[in-house]
Each structure stands twice: as structure tokens, then as C-alpha cells.
CSV table of C-alpha atoms and ligand atoms in Angstrom, one decimal:
chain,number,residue,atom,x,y,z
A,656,UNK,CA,-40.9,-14.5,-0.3
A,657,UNK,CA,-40.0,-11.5,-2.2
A,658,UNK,CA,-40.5,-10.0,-5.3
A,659,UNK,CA,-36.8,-8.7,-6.0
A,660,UNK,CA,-36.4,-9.7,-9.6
A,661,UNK,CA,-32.5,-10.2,-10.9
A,662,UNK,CA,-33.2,-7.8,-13.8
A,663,UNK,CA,-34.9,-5.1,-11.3
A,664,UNK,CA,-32.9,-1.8,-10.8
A,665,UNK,CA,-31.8,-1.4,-7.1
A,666,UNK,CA,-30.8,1.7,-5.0
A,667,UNK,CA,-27.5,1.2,-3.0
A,668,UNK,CA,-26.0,4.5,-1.2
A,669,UNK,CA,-26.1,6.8,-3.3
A,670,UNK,CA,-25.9,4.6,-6.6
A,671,UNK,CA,-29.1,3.6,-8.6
A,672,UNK,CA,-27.5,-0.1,-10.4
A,673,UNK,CA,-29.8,-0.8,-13.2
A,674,UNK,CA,-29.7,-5.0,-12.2
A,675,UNK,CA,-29.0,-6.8,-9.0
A,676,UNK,CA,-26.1,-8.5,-10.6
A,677,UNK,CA,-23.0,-8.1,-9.4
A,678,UNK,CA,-19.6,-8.6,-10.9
A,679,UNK,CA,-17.4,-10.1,-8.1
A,680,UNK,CA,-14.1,-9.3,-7.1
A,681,UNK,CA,-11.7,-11.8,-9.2
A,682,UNK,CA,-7.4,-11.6,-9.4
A,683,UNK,CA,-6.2,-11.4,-12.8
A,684,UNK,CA,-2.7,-10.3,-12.1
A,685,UNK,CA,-2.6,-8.7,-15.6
A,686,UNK,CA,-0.9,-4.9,-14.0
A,687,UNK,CA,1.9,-3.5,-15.3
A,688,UNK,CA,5.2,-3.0,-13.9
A,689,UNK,CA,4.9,-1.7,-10.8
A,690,UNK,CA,1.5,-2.9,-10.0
A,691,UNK,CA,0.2,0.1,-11.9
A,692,UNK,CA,-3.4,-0.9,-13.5
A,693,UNK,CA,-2.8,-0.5,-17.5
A,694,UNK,CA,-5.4,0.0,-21.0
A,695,UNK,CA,-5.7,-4.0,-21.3
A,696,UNK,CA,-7.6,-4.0,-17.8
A,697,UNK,CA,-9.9,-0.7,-18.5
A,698,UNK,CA,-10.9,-2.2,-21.4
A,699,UNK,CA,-11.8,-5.7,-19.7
A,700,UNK,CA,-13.4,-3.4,-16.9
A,701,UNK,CA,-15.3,-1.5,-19.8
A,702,UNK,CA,-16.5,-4.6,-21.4
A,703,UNK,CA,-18.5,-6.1,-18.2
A,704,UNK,CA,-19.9,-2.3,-17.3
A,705,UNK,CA,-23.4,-3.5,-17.9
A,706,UNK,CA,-23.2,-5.2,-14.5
A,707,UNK,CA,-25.4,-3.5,-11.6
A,708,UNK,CA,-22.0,-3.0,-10.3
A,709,UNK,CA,-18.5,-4.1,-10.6
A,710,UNK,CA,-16.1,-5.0,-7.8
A,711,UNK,CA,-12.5,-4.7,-9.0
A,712,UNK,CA,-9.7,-7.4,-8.4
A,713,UNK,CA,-8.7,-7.0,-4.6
A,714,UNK,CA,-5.9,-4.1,-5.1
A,715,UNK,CA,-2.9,-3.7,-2.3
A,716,UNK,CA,-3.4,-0.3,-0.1
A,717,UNK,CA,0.6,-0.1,0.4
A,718,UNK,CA,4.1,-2.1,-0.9
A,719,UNK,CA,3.7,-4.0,2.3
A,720,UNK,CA,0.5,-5.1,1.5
A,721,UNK,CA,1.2,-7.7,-1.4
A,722,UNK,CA,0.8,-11.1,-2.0
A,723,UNK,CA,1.1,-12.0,-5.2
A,724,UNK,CA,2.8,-10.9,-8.3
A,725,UNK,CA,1.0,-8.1,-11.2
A,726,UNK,CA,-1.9,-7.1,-8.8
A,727,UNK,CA,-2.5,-3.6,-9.1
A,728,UNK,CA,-1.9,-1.3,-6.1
A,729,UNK,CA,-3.7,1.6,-4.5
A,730,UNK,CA,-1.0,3.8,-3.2
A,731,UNK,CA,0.7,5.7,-5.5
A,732,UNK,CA,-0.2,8.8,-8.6
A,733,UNK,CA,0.9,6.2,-11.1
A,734,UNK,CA,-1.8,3.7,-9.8
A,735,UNK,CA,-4.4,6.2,-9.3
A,736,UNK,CA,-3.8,7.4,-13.1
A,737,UNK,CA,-4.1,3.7,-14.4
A,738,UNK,CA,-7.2,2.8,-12.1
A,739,UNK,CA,-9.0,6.3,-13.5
A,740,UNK,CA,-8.7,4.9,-17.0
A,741,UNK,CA,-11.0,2.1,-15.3
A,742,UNK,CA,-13.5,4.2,-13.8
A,743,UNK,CA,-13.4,6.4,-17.1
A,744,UNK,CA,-14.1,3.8,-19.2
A,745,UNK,CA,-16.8,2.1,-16.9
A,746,UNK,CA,-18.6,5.4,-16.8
A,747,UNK,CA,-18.6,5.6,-20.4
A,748,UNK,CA,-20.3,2.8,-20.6
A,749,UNK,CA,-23.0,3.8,-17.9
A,750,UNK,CA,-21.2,1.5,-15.2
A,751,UNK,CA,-20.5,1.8,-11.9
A,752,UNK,CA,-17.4,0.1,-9.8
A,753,UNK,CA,-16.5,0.0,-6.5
A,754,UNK,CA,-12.5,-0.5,-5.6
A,755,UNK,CA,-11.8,-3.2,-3.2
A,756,UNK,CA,-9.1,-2.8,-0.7
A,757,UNK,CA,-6.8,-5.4,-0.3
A,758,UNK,CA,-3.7,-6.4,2.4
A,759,UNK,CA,-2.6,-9.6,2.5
A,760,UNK,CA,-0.9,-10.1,5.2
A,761,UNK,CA,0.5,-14.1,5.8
A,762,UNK,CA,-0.7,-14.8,2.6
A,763,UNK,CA,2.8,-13.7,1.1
A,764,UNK,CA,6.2,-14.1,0.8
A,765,UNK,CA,9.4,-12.4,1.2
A,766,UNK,CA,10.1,-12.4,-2.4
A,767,UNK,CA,7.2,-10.2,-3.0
A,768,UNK,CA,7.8,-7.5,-0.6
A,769,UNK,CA,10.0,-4.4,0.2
A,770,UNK,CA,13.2,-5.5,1.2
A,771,UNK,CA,12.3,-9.1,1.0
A,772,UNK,CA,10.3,-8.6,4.9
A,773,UNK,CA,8.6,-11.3,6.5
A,774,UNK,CA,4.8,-11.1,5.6
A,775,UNK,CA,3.2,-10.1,8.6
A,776,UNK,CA,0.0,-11.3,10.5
A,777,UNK,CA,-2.0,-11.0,13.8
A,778,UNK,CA,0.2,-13.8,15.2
A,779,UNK,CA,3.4,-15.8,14.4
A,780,UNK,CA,0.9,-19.0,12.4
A,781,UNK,CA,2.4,-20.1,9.5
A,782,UNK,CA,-0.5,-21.1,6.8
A,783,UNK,CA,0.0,-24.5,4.9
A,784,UNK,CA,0.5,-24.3,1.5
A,785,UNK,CA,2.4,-21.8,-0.9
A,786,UNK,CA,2.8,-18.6,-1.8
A,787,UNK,CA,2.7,-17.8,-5.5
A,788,UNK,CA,5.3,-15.8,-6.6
A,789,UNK,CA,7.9,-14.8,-9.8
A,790,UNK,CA,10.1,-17.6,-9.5
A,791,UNK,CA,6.4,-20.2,-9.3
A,792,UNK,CA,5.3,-21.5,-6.3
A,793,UNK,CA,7.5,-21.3,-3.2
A,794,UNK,CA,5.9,-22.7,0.8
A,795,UNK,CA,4.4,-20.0,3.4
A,796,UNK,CA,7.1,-18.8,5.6
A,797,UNK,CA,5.7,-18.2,8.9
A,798,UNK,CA,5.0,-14.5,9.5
A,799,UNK,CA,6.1,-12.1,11.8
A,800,UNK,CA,3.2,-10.8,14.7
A,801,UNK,CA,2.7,-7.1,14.1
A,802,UNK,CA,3.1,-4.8,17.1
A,803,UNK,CA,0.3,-2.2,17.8
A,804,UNK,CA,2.0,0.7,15.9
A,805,UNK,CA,2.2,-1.4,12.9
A,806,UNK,CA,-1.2,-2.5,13.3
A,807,UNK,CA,-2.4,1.8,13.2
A,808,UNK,CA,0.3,2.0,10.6
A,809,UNK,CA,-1.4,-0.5,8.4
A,810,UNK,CA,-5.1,1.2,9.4
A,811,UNK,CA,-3.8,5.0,8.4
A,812,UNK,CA,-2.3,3.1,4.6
A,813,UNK,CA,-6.0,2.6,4.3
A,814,UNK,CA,-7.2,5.8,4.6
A,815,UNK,CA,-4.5,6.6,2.2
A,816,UNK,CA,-5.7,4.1,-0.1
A,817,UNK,CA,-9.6,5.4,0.5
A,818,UNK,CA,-8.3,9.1,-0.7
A,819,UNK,CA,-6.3,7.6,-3.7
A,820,UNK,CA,-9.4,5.7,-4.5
A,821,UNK,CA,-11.5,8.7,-4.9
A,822,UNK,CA,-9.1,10.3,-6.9
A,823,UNK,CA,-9.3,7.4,-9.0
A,824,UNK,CA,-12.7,8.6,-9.6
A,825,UNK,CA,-14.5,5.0,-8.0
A,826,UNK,CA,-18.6,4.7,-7.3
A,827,UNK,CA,-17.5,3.2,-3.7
A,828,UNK,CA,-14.7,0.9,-1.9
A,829,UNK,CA,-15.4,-2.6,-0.7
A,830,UNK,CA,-13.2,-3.3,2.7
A,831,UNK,CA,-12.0,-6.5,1.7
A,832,UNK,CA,-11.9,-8.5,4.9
A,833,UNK,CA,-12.9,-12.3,3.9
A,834,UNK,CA,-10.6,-15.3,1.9
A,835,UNK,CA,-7.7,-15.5,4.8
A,836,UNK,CA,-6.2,-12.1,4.1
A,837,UNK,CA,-5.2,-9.4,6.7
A,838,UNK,CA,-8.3,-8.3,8.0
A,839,UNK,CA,-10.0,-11.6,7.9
A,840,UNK,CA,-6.6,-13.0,9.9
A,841,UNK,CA,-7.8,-11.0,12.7
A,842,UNK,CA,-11.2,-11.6,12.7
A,843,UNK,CA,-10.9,-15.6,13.0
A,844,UNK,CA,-9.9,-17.5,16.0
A,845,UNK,CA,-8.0,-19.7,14.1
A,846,UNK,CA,-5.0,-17.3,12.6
A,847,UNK,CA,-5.5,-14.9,15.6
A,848,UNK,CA,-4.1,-16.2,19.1
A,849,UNK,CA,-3.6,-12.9,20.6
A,850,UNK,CA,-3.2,-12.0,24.1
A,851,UNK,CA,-3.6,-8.0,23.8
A,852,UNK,CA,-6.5,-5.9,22.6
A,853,UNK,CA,-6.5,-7.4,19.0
A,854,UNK,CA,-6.7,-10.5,20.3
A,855,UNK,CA,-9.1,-13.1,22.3
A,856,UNK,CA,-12.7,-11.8,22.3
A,857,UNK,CA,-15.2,-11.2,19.2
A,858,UNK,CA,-15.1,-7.7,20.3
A,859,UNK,CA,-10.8,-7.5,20.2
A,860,UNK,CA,-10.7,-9.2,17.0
A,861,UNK,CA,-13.2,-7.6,14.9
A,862,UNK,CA,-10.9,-4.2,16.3
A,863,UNK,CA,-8.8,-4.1,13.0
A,864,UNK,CA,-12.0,-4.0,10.6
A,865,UNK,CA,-13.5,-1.2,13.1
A,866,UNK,CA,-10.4,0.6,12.8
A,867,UNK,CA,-10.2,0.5,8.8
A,868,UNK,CA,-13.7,1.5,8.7
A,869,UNK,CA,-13.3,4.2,11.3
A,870,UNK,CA,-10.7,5.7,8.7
A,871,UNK,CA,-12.2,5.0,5.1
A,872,UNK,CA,-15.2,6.7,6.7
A,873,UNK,CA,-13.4,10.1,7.2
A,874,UNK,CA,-13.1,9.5,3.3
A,875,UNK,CA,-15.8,7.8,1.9
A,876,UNK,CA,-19.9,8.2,2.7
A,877,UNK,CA,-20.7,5.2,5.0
A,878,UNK,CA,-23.3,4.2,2.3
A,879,UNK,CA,-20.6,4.1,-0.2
A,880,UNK,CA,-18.4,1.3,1.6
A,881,UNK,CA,-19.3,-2.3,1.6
A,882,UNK,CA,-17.5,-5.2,3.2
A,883,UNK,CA,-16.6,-8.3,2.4
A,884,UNK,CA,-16.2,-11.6,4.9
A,885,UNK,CA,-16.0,-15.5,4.7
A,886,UNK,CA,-17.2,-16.9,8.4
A,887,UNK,CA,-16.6,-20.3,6.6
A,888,UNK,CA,-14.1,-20.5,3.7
A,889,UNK,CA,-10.6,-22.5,4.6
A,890,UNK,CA,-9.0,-21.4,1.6
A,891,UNK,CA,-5.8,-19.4,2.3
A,892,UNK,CA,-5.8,-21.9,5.5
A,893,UNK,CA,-8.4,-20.4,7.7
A,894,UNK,CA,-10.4,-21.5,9.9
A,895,UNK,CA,-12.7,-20.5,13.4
A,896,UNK,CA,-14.2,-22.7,16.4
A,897,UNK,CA,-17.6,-20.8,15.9
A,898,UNK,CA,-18.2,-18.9,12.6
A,899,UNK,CA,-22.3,-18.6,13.2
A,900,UNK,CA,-22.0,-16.9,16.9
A,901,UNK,CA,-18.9,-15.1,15.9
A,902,UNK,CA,-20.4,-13.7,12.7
A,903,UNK,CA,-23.5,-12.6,14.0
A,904,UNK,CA,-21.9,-10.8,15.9
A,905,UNK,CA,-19.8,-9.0,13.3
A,906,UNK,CA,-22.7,-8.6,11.4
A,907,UNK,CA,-24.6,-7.1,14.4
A,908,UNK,CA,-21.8,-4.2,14.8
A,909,UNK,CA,-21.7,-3.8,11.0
A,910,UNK,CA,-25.2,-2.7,11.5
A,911,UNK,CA,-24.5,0.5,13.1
A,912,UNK,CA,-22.5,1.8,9.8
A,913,UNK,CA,-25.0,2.3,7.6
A,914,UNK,CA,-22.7,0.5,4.7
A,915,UNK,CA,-23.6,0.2,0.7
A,916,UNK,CA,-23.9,-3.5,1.7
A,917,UNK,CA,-22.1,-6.8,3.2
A,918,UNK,CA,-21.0,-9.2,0.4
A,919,UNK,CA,-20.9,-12.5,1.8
A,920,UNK,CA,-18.7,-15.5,0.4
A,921,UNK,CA,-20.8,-17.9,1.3
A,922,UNK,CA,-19.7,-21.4,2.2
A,923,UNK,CA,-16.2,-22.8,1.3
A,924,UNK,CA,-14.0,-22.1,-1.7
A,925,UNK,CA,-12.1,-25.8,-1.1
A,926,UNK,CA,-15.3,-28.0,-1.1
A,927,UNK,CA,-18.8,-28.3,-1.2
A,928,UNK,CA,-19.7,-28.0,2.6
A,929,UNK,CA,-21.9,-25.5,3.6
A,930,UNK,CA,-22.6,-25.5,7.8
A,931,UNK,CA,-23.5,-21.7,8.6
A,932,UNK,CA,-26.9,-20.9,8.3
A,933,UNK,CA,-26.1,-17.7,5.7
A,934,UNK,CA,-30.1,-16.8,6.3
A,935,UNK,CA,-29.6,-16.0,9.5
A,936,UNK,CA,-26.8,-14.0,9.1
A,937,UNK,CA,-29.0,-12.7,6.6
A,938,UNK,CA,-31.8,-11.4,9.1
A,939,UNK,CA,-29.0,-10.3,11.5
A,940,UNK,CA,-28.7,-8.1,9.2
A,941,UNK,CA,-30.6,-4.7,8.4
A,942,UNK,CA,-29.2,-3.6,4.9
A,943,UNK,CA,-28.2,-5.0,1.8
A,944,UNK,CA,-26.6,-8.5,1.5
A,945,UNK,CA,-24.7,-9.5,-1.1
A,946,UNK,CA,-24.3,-13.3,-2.0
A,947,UNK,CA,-21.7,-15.3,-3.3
A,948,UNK,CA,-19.9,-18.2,-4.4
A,949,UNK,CA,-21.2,-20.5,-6.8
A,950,UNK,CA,-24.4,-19.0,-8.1
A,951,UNK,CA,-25.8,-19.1,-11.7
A,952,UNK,CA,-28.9,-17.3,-13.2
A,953,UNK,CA,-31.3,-20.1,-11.6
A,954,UNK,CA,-30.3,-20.0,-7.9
A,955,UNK,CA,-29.7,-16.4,-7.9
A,956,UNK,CA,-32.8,-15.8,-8.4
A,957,UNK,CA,-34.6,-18.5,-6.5
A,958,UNK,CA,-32.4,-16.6,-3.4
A,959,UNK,CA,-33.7,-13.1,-4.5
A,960,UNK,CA,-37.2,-14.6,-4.8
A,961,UNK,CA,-36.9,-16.1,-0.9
A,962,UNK,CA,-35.4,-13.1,0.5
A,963,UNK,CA,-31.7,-14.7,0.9
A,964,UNK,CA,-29.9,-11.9,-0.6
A,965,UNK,CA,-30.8,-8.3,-2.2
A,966,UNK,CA,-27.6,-8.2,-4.5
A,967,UNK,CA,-25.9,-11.4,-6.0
A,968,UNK,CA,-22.1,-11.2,-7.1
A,969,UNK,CA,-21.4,-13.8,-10.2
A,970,UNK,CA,-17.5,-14.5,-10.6
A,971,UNK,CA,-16.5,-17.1,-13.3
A,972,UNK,CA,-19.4,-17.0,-15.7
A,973,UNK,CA,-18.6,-13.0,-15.6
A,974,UNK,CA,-14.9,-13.7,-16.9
A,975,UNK,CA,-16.0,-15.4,-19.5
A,976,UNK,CA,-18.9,-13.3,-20.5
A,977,UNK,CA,-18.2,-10.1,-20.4
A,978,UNK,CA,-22.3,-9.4,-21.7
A,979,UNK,CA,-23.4,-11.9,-19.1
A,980,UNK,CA,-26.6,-9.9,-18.1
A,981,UNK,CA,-27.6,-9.5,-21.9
A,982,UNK,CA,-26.8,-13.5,-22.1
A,983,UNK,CA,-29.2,-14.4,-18.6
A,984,UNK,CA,-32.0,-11.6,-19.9
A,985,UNK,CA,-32.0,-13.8,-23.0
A,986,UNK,CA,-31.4,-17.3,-21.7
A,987,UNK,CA,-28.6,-17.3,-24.3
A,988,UNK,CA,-25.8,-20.1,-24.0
A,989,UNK,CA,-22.7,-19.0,-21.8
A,990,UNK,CA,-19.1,-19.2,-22.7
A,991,UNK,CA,-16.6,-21.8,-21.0
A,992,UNK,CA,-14.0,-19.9,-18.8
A,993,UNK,CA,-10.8,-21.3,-19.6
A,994,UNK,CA,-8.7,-21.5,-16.4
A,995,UNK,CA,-5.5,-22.0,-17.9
A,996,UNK,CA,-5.6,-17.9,-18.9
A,997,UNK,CA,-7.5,-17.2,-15.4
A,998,UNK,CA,-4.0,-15.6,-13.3
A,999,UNK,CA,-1.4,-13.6,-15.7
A,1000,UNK,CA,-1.0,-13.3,-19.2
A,1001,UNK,CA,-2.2,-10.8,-22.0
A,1002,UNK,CA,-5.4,-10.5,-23.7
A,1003,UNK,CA,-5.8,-14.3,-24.1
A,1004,UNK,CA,-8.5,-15.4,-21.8
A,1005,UNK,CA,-9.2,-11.6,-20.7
A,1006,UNK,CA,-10.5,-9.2,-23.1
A,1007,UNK,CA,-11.0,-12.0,-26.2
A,1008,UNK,CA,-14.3,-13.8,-24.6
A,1009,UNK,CA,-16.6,-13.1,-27.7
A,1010,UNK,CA,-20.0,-10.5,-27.1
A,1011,UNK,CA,-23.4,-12.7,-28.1
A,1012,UNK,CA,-24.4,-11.4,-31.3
A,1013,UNK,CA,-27.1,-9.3,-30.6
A,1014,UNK,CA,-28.7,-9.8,-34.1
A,1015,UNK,CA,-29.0,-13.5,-33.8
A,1016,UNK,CA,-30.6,-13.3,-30.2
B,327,PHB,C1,-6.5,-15.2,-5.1
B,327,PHB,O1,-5.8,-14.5,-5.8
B,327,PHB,O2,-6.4,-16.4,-5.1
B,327,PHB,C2,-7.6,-14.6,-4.4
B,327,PHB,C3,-7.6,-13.2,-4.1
B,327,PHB,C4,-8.6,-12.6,-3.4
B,327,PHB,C5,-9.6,-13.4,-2.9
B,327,PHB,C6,-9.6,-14.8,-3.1
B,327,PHB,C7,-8.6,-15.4,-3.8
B,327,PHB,O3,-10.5,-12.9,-2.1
């Protein structure tokens, strides 16, 4: 048992977050031309500031790095001047946010990248299902195996990224390596049948994450960098013949970093099963864990209250409510999220959710 309350302020790094609410990392593909974040998405950002802390949308560290269409990148002045309007207006509103770094890797498609390339991955394993892209959805080609100078290429457009997101003016980056993206590709057994020192053991496939760490750490205080993994979720068609053992021992190395925290998507995006033991990657780990996937006000805290997690990040309801901590101090009703509006679009079903009234409550 603990007595970590959801409403309790909480020290992370350097950052004191007034709630242990998190808003979780969610794709709106709502940039501008370019993939250059625009007003619409600062003032969305703005409206949800009064989370403990807000992970943006997963946000592309080069060209290269792109799978889908309208997510905003990290790599060039024009990006860094949209994302600062973010972090402006977050801090205005006494918010913090945290930037998560994004490279997608398989999970792509020639229409969507310079010179219409083959998306790229740890090996040549084509993932079932589609790529989503301007002309609607179109079937996963299979992907070219990067060569080890593409593979430090990829970890320096990191670093890049990690500079342009301090410019930006961001609390903190979140290495986004969970949900069958680049990073995550290497980690698992199941996308990553490699024979050299990428490849094979925990220790050769958890090199790529060392790597990007390695780098963002020249930029960023350790204790202002958290990760993100997913030992269990086949969405993006992942999979691995032993996520407990191998996550431990991810988990184990991440230890000696010092991070913010490791956010954890527990379970599996694509159905209700649930076979890793989360609590003991829990205790495998010394710092702050972050839970997610699913969670509402009542099992959030029941996990704070038995130790589960220190930090719980809340997706959906957050969309729809961008005062969700005011609603869950309250025990007022939440909004619907309509899904139709939840990928692309305008204002409809981003910035119109309606505030509780205040008066009323
Ligand atoms: C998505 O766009 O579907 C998406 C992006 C990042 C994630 C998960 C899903 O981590």
C-alpha cells in the first residue's frame, strides 16, 4: 500500500507537477503544411495545461521518420517556432509538457516519405495491415533493413531533434520506443531477426534505445527524459517470444539513467489480454513508473493506492475533456470522445469539447 493520492503534487526531475495525472501522448494529425505544429494545436495544448504533465502527440525527429500524414515534426526552425507557441501557451497556463520523439520506421509507406523511399526497419518483415496515408489507406510494403551507418545516422537525427526540442522551449522529451515504431522494432524479437550487433540478444537489441539515449543525454538532464515501451501490445503487428524476461531486463539497464520516469503501455491496444506481470516490472524498477492504457479516475487510483504506478497517463477521456482533472476532483460527469473527429480535421472534435461550468460544480 501507499498513500500516493491522484490529486497529490509530485517531484519528477527537475519539475514539481501539481497532480499525478498525466496527459498521454495521442496523434491528432491536425499540423500544417509541412508538418509544422500551428495556433489550433497550442491552443488545444493550452486547454489541457492543468494536467501534472502533458506528453505531446509522437512528433517525427527527421523527413525520414514519418508515418502518417499532418503529424508535426521536430527537425526544422519552422517546427521549432510552431512547437514554442505550445510550450508558450502551456506555460502560461502553469503547465508543463514534455516532447515525445517519434520514428516510425516499417510503420510507413513510400507515399509519405522523401523521394517516395522504402520505410525502413531492423529487418526486411513486412507488418500486416495498412499504412494510412493521403490517398486513404494503402497495405505495408515490406521495408528495407538499415545498414549500421543508417542506423548512427538515425541515432545523431535524435540528438538533433533533442536540441530543436529545447529550443522549442519543452519541460522534458519522452524517447518514444513502444506501439511497433522504430525503436520498439528493434527491441522485440518478433520485427528484429538480426544477425549483427543490433540483432539476436536482449543486450544487441535494446542497442538502438541505448544509443538514442546516449545522444539526447548530451542534450537533455537524464532526469528530464522518460521512455516509453509496450513489452505486450501487437498493435502496429508486434509481437516477442518473452516480453516479461526481456523487459526486465530493459527495465533493469534503464535503471542506471537516472530518467524523469518509464511510461508503460500496459497490456494490448487490440484486445483485452493482459499476460505480463506490469508489477513486477514495476519493482524492477527504481524510479518513477508511469501507467497506461485504459485507466479511469477509479483504477488509477486504486494502482496509486497499491503501489502499481507513481504517475498515471489518461488518453481518451483527456481528448474529450480538456478540464479533466477539475472534472475527477469533482466527480463531475465526463464528455463522450467522438472518434469520428479523433485523426485530422479542424477544430471539430479538438479544441470544441466544452469546460464544466465551474459555477454549477
Ligand atoms: C497512431 O497514430 O495510431 C499511434 C501513434 C503513436 C502511438 C500509437 C498509435 O504510440
Amino acid at each position: 500500500m501507499s498513500n500516493k493520492e491522484l490529486f497529490d503534487e509530485v517531484t519528477i526531475g527537475n519539475l514539481k507537477l501539481s497532480n499525478r495525472i498525466v496527459m498521454a501522448p495521442m496523434t491528432r494529425n491536425r499540423a500544417a503544411e509541412g508538418n509544422v505544429p500551428q495556433a489550433i494545436n497550442a491552443e488545444y495544448y493550452r486547454q489541457r495545461a492543468s494536467a501534472g504533465l502533458i506528453i505531446t502527440e509522437a512528433s517525427q525527429v527527421s523527413p525520414e521518420g514519418v508515418g502518417y500524414p499532418a503529424t508535426p515534426g521536430i527537425h526544422n526552425q519552422q517546427q521549432v517556432d510552431g512547437w514554442k507557441m505550445v510550450t508558450d501557451a502551456v506555460h502560461e497556463e502553469g503547465g508543463h509538457i514534455y516532447l515525445q520523439l517519434w520514428y516510425c520506421g516499417r510503420i510507413s509507406h513510400p507515399d509519405l516519405l522523401p523521394d517516395n523511399q522504402t520505410p525502413v526497419a531492423p529487418s526486411a518483415i513486412r507488418p500486416d495491415g495498412e499504412a494510412v496515408t493521403f490517398e486513404g489507406m494503402k497495405a505495408f510494403v515490406e521495408p528495407r533493413a538499415l545498414t549500421i551507418d543508417e542506423i548512427k545516422d538515425i541515432v545523431s537525427q535524435y540528438k538533433g531533434a533533442a536540441e530543436k526540442a529545447k529550443q522549442a522551449g519543452f519541460d522534458g522529451i519522452e524517447v518514444h520506443a513502444a506501439n511497433g515504431y522504430l525503436i520498439d522494432q528493434f527491441l522485440r524479437d518478433g520485427s528484429n531477426h538480426r544477425s549483427d550487433e543490433y540483432g539476436g540478444s536482449v543486450e544487441n537489441r535494446m542497442r538502438l534505445l541505448d544509443e538514442v539515449l546516449d545522444v539526447v543525454s548530451e542534450v537533455w538532464d537524464s532526469r528530464s527524459i522518460g521512455v516509453r515501451l509496450s513489452p505486450e501490445n501487437s498493435y502496429n503487428s508486434m509481437s516477442d517470444s518473452d516480453p516479461q524476461s526481456h523487459f526486465e531486463y530493459f527495465i533493469t539497464q534503464l535503471n542506471k539513467r537516472d530518467l524523469a520516469y518509464i511510461h508503460l503501455l500496459e497490456g494490448d491496444m487490440m484486445s483485452e489480454s493482459r499476460d505480463v506481470d506490469y508489477r513486477a516490472l514495476r519493482d524492477t524498477y527504481d524510479g518513477i513508473y508511469m501507467a497506461n492504457n485504459g485507466y479511469d479516475k477509479q483504477r488509477a487510483q486504486t494502482a496509486l493506492t497499491n503501489g502499481d504506478c507513481d504517475l498515471v497517463a489518461i488518453g481518451v477521456p483527456f481528448l474529450a475533456n480538456p478540464d479533466l482533472v477539475y472534472r475527477y476532483e469533482n466527480d463531475l460527469p465526463l464528455n463522450e470522445a467522438d472518434q469520428a473527429t479523433f485523426y485530422g480535421g479542424d477544430e471539430t472534435g479538438y479544441t470544441d469539447y466544452p469546460f464544466a461550468d465551474k459555477e454549477v460544480a
